[in-house]
Coordinates of C-alpha atoms in Angstrom, one line a residue:
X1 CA -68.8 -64.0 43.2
X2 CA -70.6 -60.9 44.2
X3 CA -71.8 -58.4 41.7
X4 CA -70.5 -55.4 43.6
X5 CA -66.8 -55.4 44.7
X6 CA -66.4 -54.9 48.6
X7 CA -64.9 -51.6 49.0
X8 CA -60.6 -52.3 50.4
X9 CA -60.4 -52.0 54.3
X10 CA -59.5 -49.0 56.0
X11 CA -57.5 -49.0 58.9
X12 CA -60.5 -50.1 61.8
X13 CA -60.8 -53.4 59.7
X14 CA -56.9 -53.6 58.8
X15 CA -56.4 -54.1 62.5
X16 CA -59.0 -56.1 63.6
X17 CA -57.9 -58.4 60.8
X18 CA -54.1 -58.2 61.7
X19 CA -54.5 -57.5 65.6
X20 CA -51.8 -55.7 67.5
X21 CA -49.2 -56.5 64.5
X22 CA -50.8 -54.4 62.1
X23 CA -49.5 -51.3 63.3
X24 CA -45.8 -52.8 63.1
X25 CA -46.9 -54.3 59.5
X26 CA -47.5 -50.8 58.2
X27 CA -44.4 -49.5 59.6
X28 CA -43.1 -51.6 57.7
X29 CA -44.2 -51.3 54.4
X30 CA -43.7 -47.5 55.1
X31 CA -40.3 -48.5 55.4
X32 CA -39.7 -50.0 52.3
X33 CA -41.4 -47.9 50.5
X34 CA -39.3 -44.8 52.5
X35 CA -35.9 -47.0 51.5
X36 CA -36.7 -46.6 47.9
X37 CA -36.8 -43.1 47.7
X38 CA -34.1 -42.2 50.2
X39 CA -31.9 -44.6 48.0
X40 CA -33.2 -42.9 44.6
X41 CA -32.0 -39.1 46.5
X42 CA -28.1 -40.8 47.9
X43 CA -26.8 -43.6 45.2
X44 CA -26.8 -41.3 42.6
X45 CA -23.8 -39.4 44.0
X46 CA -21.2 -42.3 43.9
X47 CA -22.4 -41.8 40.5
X48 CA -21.7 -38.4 39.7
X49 CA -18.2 -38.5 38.2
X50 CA -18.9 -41.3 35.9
X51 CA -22.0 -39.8 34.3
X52 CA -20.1 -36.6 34.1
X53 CA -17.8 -38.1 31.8
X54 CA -20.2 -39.9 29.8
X55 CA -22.2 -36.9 29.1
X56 CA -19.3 -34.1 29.0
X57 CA -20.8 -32.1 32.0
X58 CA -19.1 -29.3 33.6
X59 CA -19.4 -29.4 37.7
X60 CA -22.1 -27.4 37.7
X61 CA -24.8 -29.3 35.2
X62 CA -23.5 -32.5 36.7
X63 CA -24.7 -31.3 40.4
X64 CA -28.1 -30.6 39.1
X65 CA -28.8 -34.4 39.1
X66 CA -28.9 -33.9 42.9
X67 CA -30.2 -30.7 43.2
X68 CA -32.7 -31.4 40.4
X69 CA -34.3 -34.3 42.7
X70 CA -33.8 -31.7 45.5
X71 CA -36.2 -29.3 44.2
X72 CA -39.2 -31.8 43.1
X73 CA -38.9 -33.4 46.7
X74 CA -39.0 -30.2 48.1
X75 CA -42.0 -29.1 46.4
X76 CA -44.1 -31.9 46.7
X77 CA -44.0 -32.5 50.1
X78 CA -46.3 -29.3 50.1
X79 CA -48.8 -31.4 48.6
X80 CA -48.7 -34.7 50.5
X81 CA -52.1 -33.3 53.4
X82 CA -53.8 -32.5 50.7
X83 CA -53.5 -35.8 48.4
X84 CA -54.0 -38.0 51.7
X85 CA -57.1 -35.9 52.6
X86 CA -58.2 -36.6 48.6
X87 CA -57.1 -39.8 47.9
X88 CA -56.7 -41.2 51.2
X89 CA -53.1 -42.8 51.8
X90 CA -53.7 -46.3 49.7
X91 CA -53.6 -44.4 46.4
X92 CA -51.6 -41.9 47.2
X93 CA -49.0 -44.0 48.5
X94 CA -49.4 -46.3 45.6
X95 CA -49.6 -43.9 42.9
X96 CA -46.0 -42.4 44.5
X97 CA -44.5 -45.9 44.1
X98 CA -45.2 -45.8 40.4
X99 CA -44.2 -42.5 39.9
X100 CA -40.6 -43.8 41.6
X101 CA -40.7 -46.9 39.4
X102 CA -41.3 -45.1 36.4
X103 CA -38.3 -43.1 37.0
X104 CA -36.2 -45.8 37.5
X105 CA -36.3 -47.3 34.7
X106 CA -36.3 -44.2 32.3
X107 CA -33.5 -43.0 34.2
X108 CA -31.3 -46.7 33.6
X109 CA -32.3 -46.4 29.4
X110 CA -31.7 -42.7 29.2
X111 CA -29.6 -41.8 26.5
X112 CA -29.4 -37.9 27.2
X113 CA -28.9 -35.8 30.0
X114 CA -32.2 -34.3 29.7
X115 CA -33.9 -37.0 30.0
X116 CA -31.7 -38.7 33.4
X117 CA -32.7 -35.3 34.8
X118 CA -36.3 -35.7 33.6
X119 CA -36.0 -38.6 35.7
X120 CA -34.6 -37.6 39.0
X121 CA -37.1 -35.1 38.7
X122 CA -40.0 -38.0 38.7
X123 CA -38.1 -39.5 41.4
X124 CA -38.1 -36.9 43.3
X125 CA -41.5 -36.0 43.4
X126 CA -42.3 -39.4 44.4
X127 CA -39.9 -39.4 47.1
X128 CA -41.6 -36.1 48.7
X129 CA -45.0 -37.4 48.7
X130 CA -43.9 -40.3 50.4
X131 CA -41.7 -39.0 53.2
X132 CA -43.7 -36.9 55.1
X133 CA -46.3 -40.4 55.6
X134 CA -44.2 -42.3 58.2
X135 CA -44.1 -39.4 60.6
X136 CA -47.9 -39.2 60.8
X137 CA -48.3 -42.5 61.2
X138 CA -45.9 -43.0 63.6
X139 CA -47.7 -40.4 65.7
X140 CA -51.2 -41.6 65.1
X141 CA -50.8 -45.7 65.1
X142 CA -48.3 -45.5 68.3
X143 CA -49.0 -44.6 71.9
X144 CA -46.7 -42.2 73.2
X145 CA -44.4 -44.5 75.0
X146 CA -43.6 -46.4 71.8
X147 CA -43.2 -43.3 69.4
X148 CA -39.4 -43.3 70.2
X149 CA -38.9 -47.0 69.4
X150 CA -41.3 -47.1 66.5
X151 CA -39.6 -44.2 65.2
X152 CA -35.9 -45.5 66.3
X153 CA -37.3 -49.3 64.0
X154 CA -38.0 -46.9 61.2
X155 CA -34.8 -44.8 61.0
X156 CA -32.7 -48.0 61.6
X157 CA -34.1 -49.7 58.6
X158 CA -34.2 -46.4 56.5
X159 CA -30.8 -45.5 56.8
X160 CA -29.3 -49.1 56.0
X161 CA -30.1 -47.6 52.4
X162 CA -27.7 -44.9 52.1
X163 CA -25.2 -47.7 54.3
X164 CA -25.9 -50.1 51.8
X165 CA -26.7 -48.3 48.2
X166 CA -23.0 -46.6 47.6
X167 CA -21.2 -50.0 48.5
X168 CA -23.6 -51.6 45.7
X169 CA -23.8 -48.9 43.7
X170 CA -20.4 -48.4 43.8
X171 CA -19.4 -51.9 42.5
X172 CA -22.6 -51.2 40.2
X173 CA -20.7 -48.3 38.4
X174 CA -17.1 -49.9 38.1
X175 CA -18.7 -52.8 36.4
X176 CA -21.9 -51.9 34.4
X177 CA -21.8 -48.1 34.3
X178 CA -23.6 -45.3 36.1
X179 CA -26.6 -46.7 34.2
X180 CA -27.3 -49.5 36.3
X181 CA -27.9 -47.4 39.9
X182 CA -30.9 -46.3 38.8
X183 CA -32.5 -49.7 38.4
X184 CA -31.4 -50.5 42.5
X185 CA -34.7 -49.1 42.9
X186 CA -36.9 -51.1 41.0
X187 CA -37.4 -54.0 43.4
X188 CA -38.2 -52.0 46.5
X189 CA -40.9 -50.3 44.2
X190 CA -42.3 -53.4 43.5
X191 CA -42.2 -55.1 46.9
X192 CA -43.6 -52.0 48.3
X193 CA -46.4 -51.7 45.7
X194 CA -47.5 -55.1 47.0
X195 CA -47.3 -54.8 50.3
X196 CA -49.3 -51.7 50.0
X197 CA -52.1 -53.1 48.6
X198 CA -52.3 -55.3 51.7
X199 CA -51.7 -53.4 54.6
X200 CA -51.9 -49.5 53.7
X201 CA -55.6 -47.8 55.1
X202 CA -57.7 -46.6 52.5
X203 CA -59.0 -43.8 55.1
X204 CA -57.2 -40.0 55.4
X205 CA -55.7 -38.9 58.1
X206 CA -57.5 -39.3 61.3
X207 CA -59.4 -42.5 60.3
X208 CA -62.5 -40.7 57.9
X209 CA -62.6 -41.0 54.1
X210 CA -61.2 -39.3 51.8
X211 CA -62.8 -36.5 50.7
X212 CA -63.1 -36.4 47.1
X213 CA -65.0 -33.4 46.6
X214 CA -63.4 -31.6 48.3
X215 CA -61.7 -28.0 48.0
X216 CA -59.0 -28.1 45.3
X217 CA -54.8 -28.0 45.4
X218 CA -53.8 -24.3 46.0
X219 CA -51.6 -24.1 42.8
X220 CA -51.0 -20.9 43.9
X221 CA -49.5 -21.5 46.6
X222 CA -47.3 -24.4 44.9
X223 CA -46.7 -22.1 41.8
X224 CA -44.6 -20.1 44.1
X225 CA -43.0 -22.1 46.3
X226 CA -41.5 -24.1 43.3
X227 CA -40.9 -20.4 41.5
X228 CA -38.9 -19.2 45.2
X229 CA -37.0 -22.9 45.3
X230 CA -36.1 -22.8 41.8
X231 CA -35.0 -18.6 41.7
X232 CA -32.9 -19.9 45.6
X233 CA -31.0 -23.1 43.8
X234 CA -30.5 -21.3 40.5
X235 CA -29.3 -17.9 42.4
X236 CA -27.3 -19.8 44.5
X237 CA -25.5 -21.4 41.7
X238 CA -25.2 -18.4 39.8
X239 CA -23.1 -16.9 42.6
X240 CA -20.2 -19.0 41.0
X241 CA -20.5 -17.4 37.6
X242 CA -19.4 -14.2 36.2
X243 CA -22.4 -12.8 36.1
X244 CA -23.1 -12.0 40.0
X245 CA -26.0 -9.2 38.6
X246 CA -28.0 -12.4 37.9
X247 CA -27.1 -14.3 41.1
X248 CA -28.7 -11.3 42.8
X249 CA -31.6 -11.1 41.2
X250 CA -32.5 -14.8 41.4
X251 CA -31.9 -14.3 45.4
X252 CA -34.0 -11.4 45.1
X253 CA -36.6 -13.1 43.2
X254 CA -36.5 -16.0 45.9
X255 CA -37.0 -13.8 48.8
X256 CA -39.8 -12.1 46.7
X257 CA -41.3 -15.1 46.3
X258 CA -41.1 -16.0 50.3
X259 CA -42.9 -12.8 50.8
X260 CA -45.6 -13.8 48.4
X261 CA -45.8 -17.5 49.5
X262 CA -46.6 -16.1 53.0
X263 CA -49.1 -13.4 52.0
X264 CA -51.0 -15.9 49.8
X265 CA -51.1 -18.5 52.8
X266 CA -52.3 -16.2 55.0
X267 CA -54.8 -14.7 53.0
X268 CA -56.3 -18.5 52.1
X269 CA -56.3 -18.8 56.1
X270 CA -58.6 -15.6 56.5
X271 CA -60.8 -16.6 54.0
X272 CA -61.6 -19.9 56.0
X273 CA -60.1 -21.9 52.9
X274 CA -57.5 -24.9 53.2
X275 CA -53.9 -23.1 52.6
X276 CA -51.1 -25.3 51.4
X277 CA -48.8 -24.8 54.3
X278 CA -50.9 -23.6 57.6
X279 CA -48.8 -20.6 58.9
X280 CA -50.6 -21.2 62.4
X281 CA -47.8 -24.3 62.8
X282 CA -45.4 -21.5 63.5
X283 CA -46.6 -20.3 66.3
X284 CA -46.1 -23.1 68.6
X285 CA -42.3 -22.7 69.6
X286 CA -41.3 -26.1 69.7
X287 CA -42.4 -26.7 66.2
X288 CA -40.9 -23.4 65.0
X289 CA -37.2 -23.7 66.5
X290 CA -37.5 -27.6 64.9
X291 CA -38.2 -25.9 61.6
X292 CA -35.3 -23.8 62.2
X293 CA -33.2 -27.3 63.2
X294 CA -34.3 -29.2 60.5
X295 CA -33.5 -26.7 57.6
X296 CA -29.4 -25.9 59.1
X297 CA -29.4 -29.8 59.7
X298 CA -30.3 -30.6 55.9
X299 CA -28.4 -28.3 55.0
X300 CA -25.5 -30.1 56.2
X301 CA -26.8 -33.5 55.6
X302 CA -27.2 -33.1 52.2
X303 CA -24.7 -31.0 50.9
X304 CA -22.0 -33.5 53.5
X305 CA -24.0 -36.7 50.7
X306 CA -22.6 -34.8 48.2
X307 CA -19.7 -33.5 49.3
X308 CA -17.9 -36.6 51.0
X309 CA -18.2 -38.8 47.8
X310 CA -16.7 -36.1 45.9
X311 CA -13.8 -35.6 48.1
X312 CA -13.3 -39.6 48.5
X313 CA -12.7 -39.8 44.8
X314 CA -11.7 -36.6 43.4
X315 CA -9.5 -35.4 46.3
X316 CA -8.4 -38.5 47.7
X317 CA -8.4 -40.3 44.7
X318 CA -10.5 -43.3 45.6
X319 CA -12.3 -45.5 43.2
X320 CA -16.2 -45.6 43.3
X321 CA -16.3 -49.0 45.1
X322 CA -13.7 -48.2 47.8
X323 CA -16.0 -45.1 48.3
X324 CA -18.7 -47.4 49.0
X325 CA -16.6 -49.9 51.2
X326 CA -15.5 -46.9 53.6
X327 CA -18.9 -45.3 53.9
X328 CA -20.6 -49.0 54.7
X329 CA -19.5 -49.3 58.1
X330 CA -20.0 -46.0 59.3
X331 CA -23.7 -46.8 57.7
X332 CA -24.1 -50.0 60.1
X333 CA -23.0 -47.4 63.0
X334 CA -26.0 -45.3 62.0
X335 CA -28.9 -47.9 62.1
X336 CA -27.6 -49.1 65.4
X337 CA -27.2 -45.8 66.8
X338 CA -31.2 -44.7 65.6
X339 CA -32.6 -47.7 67.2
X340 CA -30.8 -46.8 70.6
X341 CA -31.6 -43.6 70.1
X342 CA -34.9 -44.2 69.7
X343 CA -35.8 -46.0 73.1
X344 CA -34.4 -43.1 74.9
X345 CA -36.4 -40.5 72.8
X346 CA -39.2 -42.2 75.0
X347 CA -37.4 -41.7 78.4
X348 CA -35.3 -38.6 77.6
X349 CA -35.9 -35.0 76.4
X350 CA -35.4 -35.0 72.5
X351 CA -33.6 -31.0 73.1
X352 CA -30.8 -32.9 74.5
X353 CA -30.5 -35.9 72.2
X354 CA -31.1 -33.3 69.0
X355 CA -27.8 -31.2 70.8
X356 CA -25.7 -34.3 71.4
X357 CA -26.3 -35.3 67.8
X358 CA -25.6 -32.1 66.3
X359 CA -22.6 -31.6 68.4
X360 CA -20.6 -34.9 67.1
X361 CA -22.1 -34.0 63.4
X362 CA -19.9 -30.5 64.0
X363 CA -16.9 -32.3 65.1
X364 CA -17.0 -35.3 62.6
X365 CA -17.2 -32.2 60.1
X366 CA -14.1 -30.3 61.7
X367 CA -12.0 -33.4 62.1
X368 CA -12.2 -34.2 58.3
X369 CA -9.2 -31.0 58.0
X370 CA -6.4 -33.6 59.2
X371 CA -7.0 -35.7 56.8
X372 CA -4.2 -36.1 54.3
X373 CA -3.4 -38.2 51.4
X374 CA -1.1 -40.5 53.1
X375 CA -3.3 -40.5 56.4
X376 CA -4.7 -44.0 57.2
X377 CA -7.6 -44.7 55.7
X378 CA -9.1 -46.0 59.3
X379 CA -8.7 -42.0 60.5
X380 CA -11.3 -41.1 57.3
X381 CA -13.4 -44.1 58.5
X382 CA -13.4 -43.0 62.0
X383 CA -14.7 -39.4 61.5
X384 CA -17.3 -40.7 59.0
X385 CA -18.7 -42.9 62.2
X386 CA -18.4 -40.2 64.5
X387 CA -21.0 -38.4 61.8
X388 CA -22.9 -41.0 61.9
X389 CA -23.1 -41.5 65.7
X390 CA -24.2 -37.5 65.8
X391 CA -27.2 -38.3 63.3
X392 CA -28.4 -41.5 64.8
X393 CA -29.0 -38.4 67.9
X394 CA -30.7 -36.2 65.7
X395 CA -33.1 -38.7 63.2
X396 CA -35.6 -40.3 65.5
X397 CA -35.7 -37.2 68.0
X398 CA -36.1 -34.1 65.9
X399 CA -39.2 -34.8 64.5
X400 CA -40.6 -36.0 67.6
X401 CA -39.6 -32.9 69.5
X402 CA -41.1 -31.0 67.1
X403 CA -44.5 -32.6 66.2
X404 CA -45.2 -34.2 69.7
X405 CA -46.8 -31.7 71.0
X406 CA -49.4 -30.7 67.9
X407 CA -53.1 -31.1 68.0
X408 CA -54.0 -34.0 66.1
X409 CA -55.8 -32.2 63.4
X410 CA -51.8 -30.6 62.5
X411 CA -50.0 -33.5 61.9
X412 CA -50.5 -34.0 58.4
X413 CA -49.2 -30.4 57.8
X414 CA -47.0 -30.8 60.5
X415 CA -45.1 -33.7 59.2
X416 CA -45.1 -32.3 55.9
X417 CA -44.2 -28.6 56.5
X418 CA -40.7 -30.3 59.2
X419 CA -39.7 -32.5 56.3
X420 CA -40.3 -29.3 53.5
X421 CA -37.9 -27.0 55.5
X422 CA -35.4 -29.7 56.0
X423 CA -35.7 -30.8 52.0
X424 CA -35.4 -26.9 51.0
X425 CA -32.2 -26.9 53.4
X426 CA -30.9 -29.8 51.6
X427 CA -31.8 -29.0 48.4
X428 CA -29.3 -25.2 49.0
X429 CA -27.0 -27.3 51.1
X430 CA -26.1 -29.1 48.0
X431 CA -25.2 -25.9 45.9
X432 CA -24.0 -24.3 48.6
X433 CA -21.3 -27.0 48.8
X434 CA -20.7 -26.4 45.5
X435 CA -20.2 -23.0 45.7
X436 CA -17.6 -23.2 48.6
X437 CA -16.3 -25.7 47.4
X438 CA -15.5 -23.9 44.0
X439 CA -14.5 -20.7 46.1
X440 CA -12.0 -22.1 48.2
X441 CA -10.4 -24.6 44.9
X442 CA -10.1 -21.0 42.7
X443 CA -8.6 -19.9 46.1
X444 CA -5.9 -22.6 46.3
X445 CA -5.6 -22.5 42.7
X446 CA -7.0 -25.7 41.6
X447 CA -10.1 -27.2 39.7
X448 CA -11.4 -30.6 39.7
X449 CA -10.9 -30.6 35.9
X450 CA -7.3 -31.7 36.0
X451 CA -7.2 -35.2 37.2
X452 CA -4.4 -35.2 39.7
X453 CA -5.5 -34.3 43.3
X454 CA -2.7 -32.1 45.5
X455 CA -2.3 -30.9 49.0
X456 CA -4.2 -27.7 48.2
X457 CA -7.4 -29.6 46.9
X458 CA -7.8 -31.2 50.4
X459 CA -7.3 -28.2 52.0
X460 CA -10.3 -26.9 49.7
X461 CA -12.3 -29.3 50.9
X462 CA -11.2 -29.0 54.4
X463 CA -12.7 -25.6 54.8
X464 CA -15.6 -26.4 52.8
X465 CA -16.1 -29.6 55.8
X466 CA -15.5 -26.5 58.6
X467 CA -18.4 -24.4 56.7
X468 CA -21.0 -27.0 57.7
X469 CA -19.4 -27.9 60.7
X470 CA -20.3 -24.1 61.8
X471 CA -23.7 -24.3 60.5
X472 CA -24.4 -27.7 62.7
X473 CA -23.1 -25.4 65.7
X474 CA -25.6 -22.8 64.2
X475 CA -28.3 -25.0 64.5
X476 CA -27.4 -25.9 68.6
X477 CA -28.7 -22.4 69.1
X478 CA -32.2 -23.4 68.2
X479 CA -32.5 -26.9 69.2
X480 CA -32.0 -26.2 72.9
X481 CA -35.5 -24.2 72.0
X482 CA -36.9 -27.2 71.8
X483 CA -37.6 -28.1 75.2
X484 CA -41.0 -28.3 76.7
X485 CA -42.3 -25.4 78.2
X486 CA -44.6 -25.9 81.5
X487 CA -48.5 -25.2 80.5
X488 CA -47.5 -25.2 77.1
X489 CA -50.4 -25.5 74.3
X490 CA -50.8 -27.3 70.9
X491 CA -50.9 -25.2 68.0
X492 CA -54.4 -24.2 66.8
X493 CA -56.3 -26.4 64.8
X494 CA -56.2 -25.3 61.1
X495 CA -59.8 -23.4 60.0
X496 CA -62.7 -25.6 58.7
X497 CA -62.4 -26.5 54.9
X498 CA -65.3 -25.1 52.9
X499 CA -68.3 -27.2 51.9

């Protein structure tokens, strides 16, 4: 045995060792990986009601287990380009896994609220480290011809978790307790970790090493995008209180903090140093109008994850594993529907796949208002595949559309900055559900405290399913932007970091 450990392969050596597979290996540990977290971010919701009762929450405490995890995603993703460019993606990768393990497991022994939100907090700093990866490697492992399948593979694998996780985790709750979802994540953690070690590049992004020395994390820049995300979710939810002097000035604060955020970034970029988010992104059009898309569309993805769970059991008085039975199918739609979707992202524009997507994600949305409590439970099926359908258009074409056309030396802060916007829509898409969704019950004169569900409650929900119906029509507006101007010009490269 040698005295000095050979140092682990970067990518070069990972393919000459694994030939043409390797790319398709690493997509797939990616995937597994990716699985864990998106699973971690959706389960938890089938979960909601029980954990409510066990800890005595009001509506509003309880949603914070969602937005909580909302908030440390968002927020981290800021800092995935600069722990790849540190660390390289091996450790950074790794040390997210652990970081989602660890959460886990502390989450499934909790014994107090504070510490099950401690732990969707872990989780969710994991999970936005880890998101933004795919997307870059997708754009730098693939040729351009197989970008559309490689990222079709991906999203059909990915979303078999949220197809999957509430039917289990459903079951999971009626028989061991809210308690047990957490620990659905600790094999794919594990398997991942493993994997990882075997097939994940050591290198940064663009093949070199990472740079260890090189210029530090701009807190400052972090400091006050968490301060703005925080002072957004916390004004937002305010806006349902009785004191709507705070509400405004936590949305005053938010927008304060925007301002700042920007300033600061652009100031970094002036001085030649390496900015958390590169404001130069926005000026390419395509990868602006996708921000645009991407926020509206988490918007309503997230807030519909939380919202249709809710309205399966509370308004149409389902159990938590029927939830899960309904919502598996339509799940199975979805993975079929990315992997079509993604060949003819390689053929066809993405503008027109992105429309057609969010299109039937508006109408799946709009259709949920005939729904009534002795309606067939095939008609609530139905419109949940129609959803589906619209987001196997969107998933593996939005982030194409939107990155494709970046220099090389963006994608990093591409990829992160596309999946920030649509995290920080999801992240007020989930109180913003809440909100209406309070609204309109006060309206109708109900509450979800009193446990018998009536015609008026489902037409709450109704017109809380027609607010983000209008906002996926909202986003239509943008995503015809999308398309490919003749001539057009990658962003600028970001300025040289400092020695």
């Amino acid at each position: 045995m040698s005295a000095t450990a050979s140092p682990p392969p970067a990518a070069p050596s990972l393919r000459e060792r694994y030939g043409e597979r390797y790319r398709w290996l690493l997509l797939m540990t990616l995937m597994i990986g990716t699985i864990a977290s998106v699973m971690s971010s959706t389960i938890v919701n089938v979960a909601i009601p029980d954990m409510s009762h066990h800890f005595a929450l009001g509506q509003g405490r309880a949603q914070w287990v969602s937005s909580g995890f909302m908030v440390a995603m968002t927020v981290s993703m800021l800092a995935t380009p600069w722990l790849l460019n540190r660390y390289g993606y091996r450790k950074t990768y790794a040390g997210a896994m652990w970081l989602l393990l660890a959460g886990g497991v502390v989450g499934g022994f909790a014994s107090a609220y504070g510490l099950v939100l401690g732990a969707r907090v872990a989780e969710g700093l994991a999970a936005g480290v880890v998101q933004p990866i795919p997307a870059i490697i997708i754009l730098r492992a693939f040729a351009p011809h197989e970008q559309g399948r490689a990222s079709g593979i991906f999203g059909m694998g990915v979303v078999l978790a949220p197809a999957v996780g509430p039917s289990i985790g459903g079951v999971l709750v009626d028989l061991f307790g809210w308690r047990s979802i957490f620990f659905l994540v600790v094999p794919f953690c594990l398997v991942s970790l493993w994997l990882g070690a075997k097939f994940v590049p050591t290198t940064a992004p663009g093949g070199i090493a990472a740079n260890r020395r090189g210029e530090g994390i701009d807190w400052r820049g972090l400091a006050l995008g968490c301060a703005g995300t925080l002072c957004l979710l916390n004004g937002l939810v305010a806006l349902r209180g009785d004191s709507p002097l705070e509400a405004v000035l936590l949305l005053a604060a938010a927008v304060a903090a925007l301002f700042a955020f920007v300033w600061w970034e652009r100031r970094l970029g002036r001085q030649g140093r390496q900015p958390l988010m590169n404001l130069a992104l926005f000026s390419h059009r395509q990868f602006a109008m996708g921000s645009i898309v991407s926020f509206i569309y988490g918007t309503a993805l997230f807030g519909s994850t939380y919202l249709l769970p809710v309205y399966m059991q509370l308004g149409l008085q389902l159990s938590p594993s029927y939830v899960g039975t309904i919502l598996m199918p339509a799940g199975f739609v979805l993975a079929v529907a990315i992997a079509v979707v993604g060949r003819l992202a390689d053929r066809h524009p993405t503008y027109m796949l992105v429309s057609i997507g969010l299109a039937l994600l508006a109408a799946s949305f709009a259709l949920m208002v005939l729904v009534r409590l002795d309606s067939a439970i095939w008609l609530l099926v139905a419109f949940t595949i129609l959803g589906r359908i619209g987001l196997g258009f969107i998933l593996p074409s939005l982030n194409l559309g939107s990155l494709q056309p970046l220099a090389p030396a963006l994608l990093p802060q591409g990829a992160s900055v596309i999946n920030f916007v649509r995290m920080l829509g999801g992240a007020a898409g989930v109180s913003l559900c809440g909100i209406v969704l309070e609204w309109r019950l006060a309206a109708h004169g109900d509450v979800l405290s009193d446990p018998a569900t009536s015609p008026a409650r489902l037409s709450a929900f109704g017109e809380a399913f027609l607010m983000l119906a209008a906002l996926c029509l909202l986003a239509l507006a943008a995503a015809w932007q999308l398309r490919r101007q003749p001539g057009g010009e990658a962003a600028p490269a970001p300025p040289p970091q400092k020695d």
